[in-house]
Coordinates of C-alpha atoms in Angstrom, one line a residue:
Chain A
X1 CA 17.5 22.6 22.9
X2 CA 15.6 21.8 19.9
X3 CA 12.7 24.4 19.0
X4 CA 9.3 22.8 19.0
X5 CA 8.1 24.8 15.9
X6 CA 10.8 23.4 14.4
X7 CA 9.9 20.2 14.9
X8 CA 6.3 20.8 13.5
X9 CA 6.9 22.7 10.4
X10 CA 9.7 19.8 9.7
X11 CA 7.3 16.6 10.3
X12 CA 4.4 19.0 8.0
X13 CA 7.1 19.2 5.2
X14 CA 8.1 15.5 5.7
X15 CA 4.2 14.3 5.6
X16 CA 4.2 15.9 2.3
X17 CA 7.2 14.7 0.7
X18 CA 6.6 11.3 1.9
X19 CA 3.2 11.0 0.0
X20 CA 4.3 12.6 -3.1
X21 CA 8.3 12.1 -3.6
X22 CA 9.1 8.2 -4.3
X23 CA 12.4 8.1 -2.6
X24 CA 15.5 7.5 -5.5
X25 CA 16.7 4.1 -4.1
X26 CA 13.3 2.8 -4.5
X27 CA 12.7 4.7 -8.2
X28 CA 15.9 3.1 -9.5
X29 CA 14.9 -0.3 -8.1
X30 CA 11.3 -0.2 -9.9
X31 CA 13.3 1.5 -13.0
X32 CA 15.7 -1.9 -13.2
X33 CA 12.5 -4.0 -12.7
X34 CA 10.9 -2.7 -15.7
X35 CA 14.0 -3.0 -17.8
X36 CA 14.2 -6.6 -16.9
X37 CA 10.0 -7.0 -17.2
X38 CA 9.3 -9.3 -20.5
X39 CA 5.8 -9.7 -19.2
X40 CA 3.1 -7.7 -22.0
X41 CA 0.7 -7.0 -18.6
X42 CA 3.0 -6.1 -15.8
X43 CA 5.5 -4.3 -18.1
X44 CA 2.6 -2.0 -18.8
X45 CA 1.5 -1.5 -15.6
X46 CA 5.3 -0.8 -14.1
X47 CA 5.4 1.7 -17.0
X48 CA 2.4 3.1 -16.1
X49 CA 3.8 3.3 -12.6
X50 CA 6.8 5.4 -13.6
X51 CA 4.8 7.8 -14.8
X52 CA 2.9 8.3 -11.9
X53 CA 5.7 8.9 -10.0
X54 CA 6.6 11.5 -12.4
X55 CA 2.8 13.0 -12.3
X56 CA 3.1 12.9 -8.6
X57 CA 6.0 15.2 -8.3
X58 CA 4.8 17.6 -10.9
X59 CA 1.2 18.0 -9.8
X60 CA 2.3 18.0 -6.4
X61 CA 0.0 15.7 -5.6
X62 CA -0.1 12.5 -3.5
X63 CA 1.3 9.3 -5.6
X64 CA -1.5 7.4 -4.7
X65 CA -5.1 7.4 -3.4
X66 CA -4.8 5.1 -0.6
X67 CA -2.0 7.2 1.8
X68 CA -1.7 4.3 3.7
X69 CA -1.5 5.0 7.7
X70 CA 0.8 7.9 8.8
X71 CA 3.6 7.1 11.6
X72 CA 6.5 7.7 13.3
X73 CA 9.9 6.9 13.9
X74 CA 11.6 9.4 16.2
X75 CA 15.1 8.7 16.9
X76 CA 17.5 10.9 19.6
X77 CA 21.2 11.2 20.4
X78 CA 22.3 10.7 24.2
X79 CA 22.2 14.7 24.8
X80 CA 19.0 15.4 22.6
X81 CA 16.6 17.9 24.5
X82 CA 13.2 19.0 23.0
X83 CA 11.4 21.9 24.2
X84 CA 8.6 21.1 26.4
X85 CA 9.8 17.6 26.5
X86 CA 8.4 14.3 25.3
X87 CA 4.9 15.4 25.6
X88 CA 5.3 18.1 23.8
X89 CA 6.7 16.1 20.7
X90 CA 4.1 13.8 20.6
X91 CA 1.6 16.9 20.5
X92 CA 3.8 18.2 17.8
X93 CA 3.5 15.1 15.4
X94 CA 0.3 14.5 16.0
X95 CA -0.7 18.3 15.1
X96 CA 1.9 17.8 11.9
X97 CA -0.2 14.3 10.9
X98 CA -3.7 16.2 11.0
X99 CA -2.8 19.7 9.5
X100 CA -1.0 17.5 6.3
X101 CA -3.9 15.2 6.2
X102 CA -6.0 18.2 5.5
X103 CA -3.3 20.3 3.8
X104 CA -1.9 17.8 1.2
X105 CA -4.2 16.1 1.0
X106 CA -4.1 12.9 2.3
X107 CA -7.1 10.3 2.8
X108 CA -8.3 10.7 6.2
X109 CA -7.8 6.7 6.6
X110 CA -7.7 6.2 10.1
X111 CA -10.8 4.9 12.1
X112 CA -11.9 3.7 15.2
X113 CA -12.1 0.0 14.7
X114 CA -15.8 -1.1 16.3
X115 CA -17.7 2.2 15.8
X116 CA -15.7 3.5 12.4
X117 CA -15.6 7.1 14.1
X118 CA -13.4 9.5 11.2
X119 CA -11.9 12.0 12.8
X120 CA -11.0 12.8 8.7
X121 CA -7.4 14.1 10.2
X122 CA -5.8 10.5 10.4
X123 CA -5.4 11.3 14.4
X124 CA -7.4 8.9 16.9
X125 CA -6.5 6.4 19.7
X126 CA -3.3 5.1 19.1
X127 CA -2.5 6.9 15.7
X128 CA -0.3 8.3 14.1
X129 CA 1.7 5.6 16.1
X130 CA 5.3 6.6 17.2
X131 CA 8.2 4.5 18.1
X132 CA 11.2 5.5 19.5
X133 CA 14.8 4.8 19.2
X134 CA 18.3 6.1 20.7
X135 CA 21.4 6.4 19.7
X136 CA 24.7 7.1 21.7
X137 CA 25.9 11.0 21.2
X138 CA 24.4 13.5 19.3
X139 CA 21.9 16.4 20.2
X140 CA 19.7 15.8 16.8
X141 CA 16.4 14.6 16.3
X142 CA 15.4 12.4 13.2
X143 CA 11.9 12.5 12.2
X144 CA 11.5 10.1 10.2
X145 CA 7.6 9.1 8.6
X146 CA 6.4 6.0 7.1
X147 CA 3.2 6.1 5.7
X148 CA 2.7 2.4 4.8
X149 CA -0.6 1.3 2.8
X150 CA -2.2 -2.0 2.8
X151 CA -4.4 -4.1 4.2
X152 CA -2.5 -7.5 2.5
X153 CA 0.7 -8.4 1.9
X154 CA 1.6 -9.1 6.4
X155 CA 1.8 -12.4 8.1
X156 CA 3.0 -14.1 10.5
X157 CA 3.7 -18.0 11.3
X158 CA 5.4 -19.6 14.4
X159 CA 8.5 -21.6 12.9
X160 CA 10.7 -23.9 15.3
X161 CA 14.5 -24.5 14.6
X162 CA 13.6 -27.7 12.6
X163 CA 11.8 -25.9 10.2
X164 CA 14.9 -24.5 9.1
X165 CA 16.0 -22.4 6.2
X166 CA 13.7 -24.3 3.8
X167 CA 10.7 -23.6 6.2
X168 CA 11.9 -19.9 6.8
X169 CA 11.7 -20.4 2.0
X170 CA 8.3 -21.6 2.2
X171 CA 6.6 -18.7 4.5
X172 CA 8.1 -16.2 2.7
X173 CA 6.9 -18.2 -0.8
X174 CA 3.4 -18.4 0.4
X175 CA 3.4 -14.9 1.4
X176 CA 4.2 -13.6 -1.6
X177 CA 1.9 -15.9 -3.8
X178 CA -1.4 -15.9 -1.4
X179 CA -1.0 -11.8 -1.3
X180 CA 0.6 -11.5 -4.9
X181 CA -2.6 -13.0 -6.8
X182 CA -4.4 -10.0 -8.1
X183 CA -1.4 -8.0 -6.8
X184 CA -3.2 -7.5 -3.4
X185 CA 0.2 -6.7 -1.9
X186 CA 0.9 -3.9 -4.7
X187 CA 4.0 -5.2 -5.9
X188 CA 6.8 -4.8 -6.7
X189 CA 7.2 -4.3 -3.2
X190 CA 10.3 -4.2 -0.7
X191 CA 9.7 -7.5 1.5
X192 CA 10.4 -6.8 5.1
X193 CA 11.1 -10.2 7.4
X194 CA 11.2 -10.2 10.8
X195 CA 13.0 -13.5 12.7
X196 CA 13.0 -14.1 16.3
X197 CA 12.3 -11.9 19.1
X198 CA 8.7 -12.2 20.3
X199 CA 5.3 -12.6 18.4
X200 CA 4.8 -8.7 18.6
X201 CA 8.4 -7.7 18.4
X202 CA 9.0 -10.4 15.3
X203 CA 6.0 -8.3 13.9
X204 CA 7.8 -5.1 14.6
X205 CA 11.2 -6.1 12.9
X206 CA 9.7 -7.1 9.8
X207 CA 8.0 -4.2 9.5
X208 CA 10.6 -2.1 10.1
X209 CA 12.9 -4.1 7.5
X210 CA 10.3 -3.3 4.5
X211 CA 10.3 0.6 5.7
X212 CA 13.3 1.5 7.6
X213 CA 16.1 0.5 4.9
X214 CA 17.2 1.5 1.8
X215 CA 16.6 -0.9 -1.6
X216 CA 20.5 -2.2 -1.7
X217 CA 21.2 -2.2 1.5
X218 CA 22.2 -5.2 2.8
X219 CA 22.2 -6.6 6.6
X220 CA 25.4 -6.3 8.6
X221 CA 26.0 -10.2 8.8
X222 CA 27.3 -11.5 5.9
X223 CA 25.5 -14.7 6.1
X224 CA 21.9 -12.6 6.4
X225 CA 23.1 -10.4 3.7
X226 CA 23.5 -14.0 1.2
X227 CA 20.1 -14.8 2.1
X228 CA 18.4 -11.3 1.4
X229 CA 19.9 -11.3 -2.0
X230 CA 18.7 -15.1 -2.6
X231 CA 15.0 -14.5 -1.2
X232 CA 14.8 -11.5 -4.1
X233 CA 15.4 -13.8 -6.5
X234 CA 13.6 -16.5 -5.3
X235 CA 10.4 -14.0 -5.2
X236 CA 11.4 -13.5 -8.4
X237 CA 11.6 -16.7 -10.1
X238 CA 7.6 -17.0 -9.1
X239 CA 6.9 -16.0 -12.3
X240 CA 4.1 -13.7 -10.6
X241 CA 4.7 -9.6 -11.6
X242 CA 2.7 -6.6 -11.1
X243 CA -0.9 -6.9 -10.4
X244 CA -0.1 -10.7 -10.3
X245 CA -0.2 -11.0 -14.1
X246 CA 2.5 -13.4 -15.8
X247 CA 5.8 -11.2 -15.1
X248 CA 8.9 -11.5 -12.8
X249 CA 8.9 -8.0 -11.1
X250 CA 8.0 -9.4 -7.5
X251 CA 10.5 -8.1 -5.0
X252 CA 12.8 -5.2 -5.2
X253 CA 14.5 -5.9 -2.4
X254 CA 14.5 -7.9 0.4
X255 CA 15.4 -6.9 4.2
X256 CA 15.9 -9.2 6.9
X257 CA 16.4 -8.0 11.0
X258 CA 16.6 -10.6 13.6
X259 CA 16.0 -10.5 17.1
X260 CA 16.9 -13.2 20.1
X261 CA 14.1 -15.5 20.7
X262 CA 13.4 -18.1 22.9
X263 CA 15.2 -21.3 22.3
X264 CA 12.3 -23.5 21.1
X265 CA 11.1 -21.4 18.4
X266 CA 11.9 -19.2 15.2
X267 CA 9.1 -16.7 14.4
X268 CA 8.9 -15.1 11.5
X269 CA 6.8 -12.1 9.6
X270 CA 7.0 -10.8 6.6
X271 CA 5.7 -7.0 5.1
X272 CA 5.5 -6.0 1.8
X273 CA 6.4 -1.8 1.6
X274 CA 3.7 -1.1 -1.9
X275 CA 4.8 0.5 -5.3
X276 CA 4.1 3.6 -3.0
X277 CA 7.4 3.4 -0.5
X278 CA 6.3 6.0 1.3
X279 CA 8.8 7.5 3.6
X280 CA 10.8 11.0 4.5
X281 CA 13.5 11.9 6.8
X282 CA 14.7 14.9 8.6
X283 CA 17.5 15.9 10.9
X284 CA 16.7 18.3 12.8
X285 CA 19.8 19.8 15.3
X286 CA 19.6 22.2 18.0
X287 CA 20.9 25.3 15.6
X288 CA 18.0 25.0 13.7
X289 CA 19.4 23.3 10.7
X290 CA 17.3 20.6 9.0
X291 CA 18.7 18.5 6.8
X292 CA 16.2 16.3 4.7
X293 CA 17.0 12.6 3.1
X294 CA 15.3 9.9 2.4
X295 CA 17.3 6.8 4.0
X296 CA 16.3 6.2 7.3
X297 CA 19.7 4.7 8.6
X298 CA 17.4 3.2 11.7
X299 CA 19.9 -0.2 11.9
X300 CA 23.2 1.1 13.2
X301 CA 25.5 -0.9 15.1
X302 CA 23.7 0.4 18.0
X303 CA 20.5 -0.9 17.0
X304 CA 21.7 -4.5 16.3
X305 CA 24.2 -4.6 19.3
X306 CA 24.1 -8.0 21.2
X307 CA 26.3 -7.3 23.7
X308 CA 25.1 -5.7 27.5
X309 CA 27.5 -2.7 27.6
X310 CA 27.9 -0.8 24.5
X311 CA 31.7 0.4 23.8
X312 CA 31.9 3.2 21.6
X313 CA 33.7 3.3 18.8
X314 CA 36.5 5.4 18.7
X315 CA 36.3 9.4 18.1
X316 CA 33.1 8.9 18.4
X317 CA 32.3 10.0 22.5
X318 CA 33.6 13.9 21.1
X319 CA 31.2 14.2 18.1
X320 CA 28.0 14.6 20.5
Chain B
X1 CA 2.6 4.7 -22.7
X2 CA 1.4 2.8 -25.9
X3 CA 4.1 0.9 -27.8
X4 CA 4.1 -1.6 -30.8
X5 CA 3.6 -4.5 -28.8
X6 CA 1.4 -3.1 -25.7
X7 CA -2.1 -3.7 -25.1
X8 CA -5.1 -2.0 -27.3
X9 CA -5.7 1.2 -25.9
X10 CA -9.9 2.3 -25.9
X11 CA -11.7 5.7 -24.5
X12 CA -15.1 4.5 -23.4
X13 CA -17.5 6.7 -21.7
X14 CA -19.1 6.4 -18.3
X15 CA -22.4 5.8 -19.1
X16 CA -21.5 3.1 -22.2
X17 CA -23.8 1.7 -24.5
X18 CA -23.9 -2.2 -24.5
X19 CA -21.8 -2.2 -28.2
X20 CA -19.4 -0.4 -26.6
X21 CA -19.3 -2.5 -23.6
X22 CA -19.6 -6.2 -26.4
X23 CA -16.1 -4.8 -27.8
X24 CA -13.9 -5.1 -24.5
X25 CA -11.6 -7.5 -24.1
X26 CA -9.6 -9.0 -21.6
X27 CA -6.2 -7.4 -20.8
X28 CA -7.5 -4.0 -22.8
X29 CA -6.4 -0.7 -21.7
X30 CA -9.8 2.2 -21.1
X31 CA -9.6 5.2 -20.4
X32 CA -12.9 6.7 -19.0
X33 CA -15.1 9.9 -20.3
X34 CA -17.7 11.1 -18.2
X35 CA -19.2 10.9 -14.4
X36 CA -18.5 8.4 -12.3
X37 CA -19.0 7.8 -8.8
X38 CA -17.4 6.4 -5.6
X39 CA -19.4 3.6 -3.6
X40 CA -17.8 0.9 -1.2
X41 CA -19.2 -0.4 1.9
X42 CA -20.4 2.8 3.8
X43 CA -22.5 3.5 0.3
X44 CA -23.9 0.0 -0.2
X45 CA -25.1 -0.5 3.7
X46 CA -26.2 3.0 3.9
X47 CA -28.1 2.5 0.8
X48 CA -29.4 -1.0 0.8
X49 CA -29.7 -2.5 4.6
X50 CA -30.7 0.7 6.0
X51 CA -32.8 1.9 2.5
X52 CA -31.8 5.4 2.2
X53 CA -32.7 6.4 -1.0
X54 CA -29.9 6.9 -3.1
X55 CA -28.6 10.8 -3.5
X56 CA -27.8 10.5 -7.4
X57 CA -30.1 9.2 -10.1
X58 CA -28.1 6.4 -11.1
X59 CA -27.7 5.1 -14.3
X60 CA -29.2 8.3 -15.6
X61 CA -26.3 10.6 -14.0
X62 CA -23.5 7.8 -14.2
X63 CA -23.2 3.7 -15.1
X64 CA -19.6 3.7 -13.4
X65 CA -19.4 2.7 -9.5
X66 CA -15.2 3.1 -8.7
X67 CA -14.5 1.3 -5.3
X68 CA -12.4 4.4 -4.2
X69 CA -12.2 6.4 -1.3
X70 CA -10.0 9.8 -2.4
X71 CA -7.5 12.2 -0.9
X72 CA -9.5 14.3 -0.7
X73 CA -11.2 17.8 1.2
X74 CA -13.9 20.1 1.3
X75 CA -12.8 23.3 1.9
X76 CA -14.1 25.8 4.0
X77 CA -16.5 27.7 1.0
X78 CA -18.1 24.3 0.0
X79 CA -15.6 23.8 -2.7
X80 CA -13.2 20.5 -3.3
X81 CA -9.8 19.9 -3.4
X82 CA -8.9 15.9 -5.2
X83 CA -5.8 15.1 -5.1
X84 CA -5.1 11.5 -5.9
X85 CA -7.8 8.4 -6.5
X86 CA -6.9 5.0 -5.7
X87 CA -8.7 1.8 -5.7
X88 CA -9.9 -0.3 -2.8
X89 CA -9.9 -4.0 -3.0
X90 CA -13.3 -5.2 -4.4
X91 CA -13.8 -8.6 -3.3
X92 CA -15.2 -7.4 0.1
X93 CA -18.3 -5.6 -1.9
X94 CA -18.9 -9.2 -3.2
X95 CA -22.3 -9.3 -0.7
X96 CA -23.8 -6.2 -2.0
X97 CA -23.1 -6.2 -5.4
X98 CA -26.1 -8.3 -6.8
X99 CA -28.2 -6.1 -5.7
X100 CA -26.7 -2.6 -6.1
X101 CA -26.0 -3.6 -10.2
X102 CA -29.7 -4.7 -10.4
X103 CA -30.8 -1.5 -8.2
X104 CA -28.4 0.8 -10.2
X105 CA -28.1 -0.3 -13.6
X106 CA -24.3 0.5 -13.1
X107 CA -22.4 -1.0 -16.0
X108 CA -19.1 -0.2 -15.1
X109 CA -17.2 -1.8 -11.6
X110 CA -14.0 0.3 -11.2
X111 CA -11.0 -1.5 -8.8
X112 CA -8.8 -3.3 -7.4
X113 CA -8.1 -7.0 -7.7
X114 CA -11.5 -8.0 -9.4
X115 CA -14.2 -10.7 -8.3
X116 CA -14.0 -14.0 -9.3
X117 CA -15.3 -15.6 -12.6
X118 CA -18.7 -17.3 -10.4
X119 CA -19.1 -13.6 -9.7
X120 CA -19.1 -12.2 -13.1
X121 CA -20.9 -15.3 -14.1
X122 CA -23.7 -14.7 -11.7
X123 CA -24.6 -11.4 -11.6
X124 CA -22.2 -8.9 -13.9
X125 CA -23.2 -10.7 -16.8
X126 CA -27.0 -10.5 -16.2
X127 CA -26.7 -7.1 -15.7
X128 CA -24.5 -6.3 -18.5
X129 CA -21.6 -4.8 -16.3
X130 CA -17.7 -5.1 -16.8
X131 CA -15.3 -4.9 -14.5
X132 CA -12.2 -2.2 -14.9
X133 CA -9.1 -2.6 -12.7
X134 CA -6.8 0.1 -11.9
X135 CA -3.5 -0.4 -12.9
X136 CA -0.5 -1.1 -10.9
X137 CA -3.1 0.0 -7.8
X138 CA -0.8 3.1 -7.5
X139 CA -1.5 5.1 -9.9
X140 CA -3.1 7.5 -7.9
X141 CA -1.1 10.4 -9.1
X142 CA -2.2 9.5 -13.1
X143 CA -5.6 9.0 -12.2
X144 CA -6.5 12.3 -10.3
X145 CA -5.1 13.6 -13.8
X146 CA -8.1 12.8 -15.1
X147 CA -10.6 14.6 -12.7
X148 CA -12.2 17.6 -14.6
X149 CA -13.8 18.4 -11.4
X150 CA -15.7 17.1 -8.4
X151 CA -19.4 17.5 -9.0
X152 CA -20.4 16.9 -5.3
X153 CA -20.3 15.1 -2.2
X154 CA -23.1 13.1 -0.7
X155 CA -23.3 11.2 2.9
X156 CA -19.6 12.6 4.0
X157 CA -21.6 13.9 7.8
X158 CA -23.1 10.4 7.8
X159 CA -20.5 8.1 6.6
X160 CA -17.1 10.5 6.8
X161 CA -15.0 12.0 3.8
X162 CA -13.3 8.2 2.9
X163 CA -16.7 6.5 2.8
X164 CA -18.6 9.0 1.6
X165 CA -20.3 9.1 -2.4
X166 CA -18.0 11.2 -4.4
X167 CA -19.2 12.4 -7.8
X168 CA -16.4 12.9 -9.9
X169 CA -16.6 14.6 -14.1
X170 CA -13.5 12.5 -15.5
X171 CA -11.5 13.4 -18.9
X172 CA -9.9 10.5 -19.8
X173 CA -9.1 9.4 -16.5
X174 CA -6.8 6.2 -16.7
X175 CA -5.1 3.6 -17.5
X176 CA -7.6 1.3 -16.5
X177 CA -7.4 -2.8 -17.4
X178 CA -10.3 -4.5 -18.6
X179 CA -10.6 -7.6 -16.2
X180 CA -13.5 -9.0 -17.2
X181 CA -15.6 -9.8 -20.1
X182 CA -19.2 -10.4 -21.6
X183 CA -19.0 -14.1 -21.0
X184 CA -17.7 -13.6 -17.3
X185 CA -14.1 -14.8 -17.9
X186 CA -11.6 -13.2 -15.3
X187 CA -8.4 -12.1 -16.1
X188 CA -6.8 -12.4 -13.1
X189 CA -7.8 -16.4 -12.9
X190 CA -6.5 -16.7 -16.4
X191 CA -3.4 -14.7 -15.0
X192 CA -3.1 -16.9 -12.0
X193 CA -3.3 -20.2 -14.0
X194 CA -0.4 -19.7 -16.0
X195 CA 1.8 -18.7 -13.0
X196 CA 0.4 -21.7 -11.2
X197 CA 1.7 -24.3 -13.5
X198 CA 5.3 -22.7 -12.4
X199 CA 4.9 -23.0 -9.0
X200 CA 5.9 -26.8 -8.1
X201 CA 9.0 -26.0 -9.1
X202 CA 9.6 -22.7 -6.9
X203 CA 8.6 -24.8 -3.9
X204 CA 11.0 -28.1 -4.8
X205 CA 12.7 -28.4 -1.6
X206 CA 11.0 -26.4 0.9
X207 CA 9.1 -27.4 4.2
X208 CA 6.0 -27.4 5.1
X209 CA 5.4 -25.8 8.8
X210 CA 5.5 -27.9 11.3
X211 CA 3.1 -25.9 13.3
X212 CA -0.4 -26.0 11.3
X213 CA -3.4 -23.6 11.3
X214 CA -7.3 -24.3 11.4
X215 CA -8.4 -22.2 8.3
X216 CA -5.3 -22.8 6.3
X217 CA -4.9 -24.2 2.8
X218 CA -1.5 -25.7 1.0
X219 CA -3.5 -25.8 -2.6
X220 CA -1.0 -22.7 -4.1
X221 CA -3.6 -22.9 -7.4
X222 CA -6.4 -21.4 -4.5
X223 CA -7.3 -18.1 -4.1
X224 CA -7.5 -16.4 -1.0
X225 CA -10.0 -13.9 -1.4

């Protein structure tokens, strides 16, 4: 059984490295941008941006103003127990969200939408939000925050199989552009699309493409994996860069996930994850260990599966 | 951060002096001396719809209105803890502006994204105000470098911590981007046309969707803010 402290004084620690610590794979993806920046404007800005980061850690202070809306991604083997249970861990994270808000600090950013109640703790209806996934063995939790910012950047358009790869191309184009003038979307950003599935599910697989993988990682289909590298370039042959001044530093990476949808249409979203990737991970195991990282690993095998039963893979039954 | 070939670098205080103000140019880099504070939405209905009278004497105390809302507290004995200071996106302040420059005298609109060149035109010119964008928008970190200290807090019971009017004593609090000038030009527009003559060729080949939307423009050169 996994302590419930535990789980608390882990998500407190992981609200706090997540605003502050710009995870490495991101850093060396901005780092590579600005070597390859020729733009006066944007490679200023991406400059400036690396030194930020580097304030950020040394201050110990949040990387930037706007910490974006906290949430969750909680993730369980097969045998996981929690003290108290489920309710109990969604007591837990939401106490972790408001005593970091507070304690960091982050901007209390979360409102109620008609009456613009502040509860200054970034806890309210619905918030922090937290998703759930599984994953066959195991007796860990991961905790795993995203505290994405941005108001721009997200959209969504209903595409149908004749639309195609070059309609799937232009979407993604006018995303970027419409959100990159003025740099509204805070790019360079890690695009997240989303294809298939339902409206809200295409919405969900987008977004967690742009926060749930690692810049370099590519999907598990090789065909998917060609396109993800040829969007990032295509974003960045735009000619748009940081703060949308004349540059090429659009994209850092992009991540696709699909989902099954229904046969007459091919939805598609798309998410840009800001200059501020904000995200930190924690294993926590039923010994107490905790190990921290900053990959998410979210799309295993198990996560994409297509099939109805799942076999396991071999060896793999014992290491629950 | 300066090199050879970068941008001009300037220190400029918050409550400028309209020579200091004539020399800015587009693309410039400022870094900010003095006391500035934070007003978006919460501030400018609070102040001008529903005629509270304004907690600060403005320009007197500070010419420099930052579209911010901070990371910030207030601590059990009254005192504040700032973290980082980020910019909010300014176009949305566009229907309150014209007044609160006139009302305030402010000279100085801190963040993100800019207005448009009509807006400049219209009423940041007639008042003598300049625009400053922050850079990269997430330079939070750098920027709460350049907090001396937090002066005070007004309206945070009435209009909560984020919406709240912050008054901030800055050091050379920066970078910031110069992203308009006396004459109303915008940078970003300037910007945006150059990367617009690019885009015909970026979109050779692609298809339109074959699902449209009311509302929705296929003019790339448009804005949509």
């Amino acid at each position: 059984m996994i302590a419930i402290d535990l789980i608390q004084s882990t998500a407190e620690t992981l609200m706090d490295k997540a605003a502050i610590e710009i995870p490495d794979d991101y850093l060396a993806g901005l780092k590579a941008a600005a070597a390859a920046e020729d733009g006066d404007l944007s490679s200023f800005v991406l400059q400036a941006m690396l030194e930020n980061y580097e304030a950020a850690k040394e201050d110990r202070r949040a990387m930037c103003g706007d910490t974006g809306t906290p949430r969750w991604y909680v993730k369980m083997g097969n045998e996981t127990v929690i003290e108290g249970g489920p309710v109990a861990l969604e007591a837990a994270l939401r106490r972790a969200t408001a005593n970091a808000t507070n304690g960091v600090p982050l901007r209390p950013n979360r409102v109620h939408p008609l009456w613009r109640t502040d509860h200054d703790n970034n806890v309210g209806i619905g918030a922090p939000e937290i998703e759930y996934g599984y994953e066959p063995g195991g007796e860990w939790i991961d905790l795993i925050t995203v505290h994405k910012g941005g108001l721009f950047g997200t959209d969504y358009r209903m595409l149908f199989p004749s639309d195609g790869i070059q309609g799937i191309k232009r979407f993604f184009l006018d995303s970027l552009v419409a959100f990159g003038k003025r740099g509204l979307a805070c790019q360079p950003a890690i695009i997240g699309i989303g294809l298939g599935g339902c409206k809200d599910t295409c919405m969900v697989l987008g977004k967690r493409a742009a926060c749930l993988r690692t810049v370099g990682d590519r999907n598990s289909d090789p065909r998917i994996a060609a396109m993800e590298e040829e969007f990032t370039q295509l974003g960045n042959s735009i000619g748009m860069g940081a703060m949308g001044f004349v540059g090429k530093s659009m994209v850092i990476d992009t991540h696709i996930e699909v989902g099954y949808c229904h046969t007459g249409g091919m939805q598609m979203s798309v998410h840009a994850f800001c200059l501020s990737s904000r995200r930190a991970v924690a294993r926590v195991f039923p010994d107490g260990r905790v190990e921290y990282r900053t990959d998410p690993d979210w799309f295993t095998d198990y996560q994409r599966r297509e099939t109805v039963e799942w076999q396991m893979p071999k060896g793999h039954e014992k290491s629950a | 951060m300066a090199n050879a070939k970068g941008p001009r670098e300037i220190r400029l205080s918050t409550t400028p002096d309209a020579d200091a103000l004539a020399q800015l140019r587009l693309g410039d880099i400022v870094y900010l001396d003095g006391l500035m504070y934070t007003a978006r939405e919460g501030v400018y209905i609070r102040a001008l719809e529903d005629k509270a009278n304004i907690p600060l004497d403005l320009p007197g105390q500070s010419a420099a209105n930052f579209h911010c809302s901070p990371a910030a507290r207030i601590n059990p004995d009254g005192s504040f803890e700032m973290g980082a200071i980020t910019a909010t996106a300014s176009f949305r302040f566009a229907k309150w502006l014209p007044e609160w420059l006139a009302k305030t005298g402010t000279k100085l609109v801190i963040g993100k994204g800019g207005m448009s060149s009509k807006d400049y035109k219209s009423y940041f010119v007639p008042n003598g105000a300049i625009y400053l964008s922050t850079v990269g928008y997430g330079t939070g970190a750098l920027l709460g470098r350049g907090i001396e200290r937090v002066e005070s807090v007004h309206w945070q019971e009435e209009l909560g911590l984020a919406q709240a009017m912050w008054l901030i004593r800055c050091r050379k609090m920066g970078p910031f981007i110069v992203a308009s000038d006396g004459d109303g030009n915008c940078l970003f527009e300037r910007e945006n046309e150059r990367i617009s003559r690019n885009l015909a060729e970026v979109y050779e080949g692609t298809r339109p969707a074959t699902l449209k939307r009311f509302g929705e423009t296929d003019d790339k050169s448009d804005e949509l803010i």
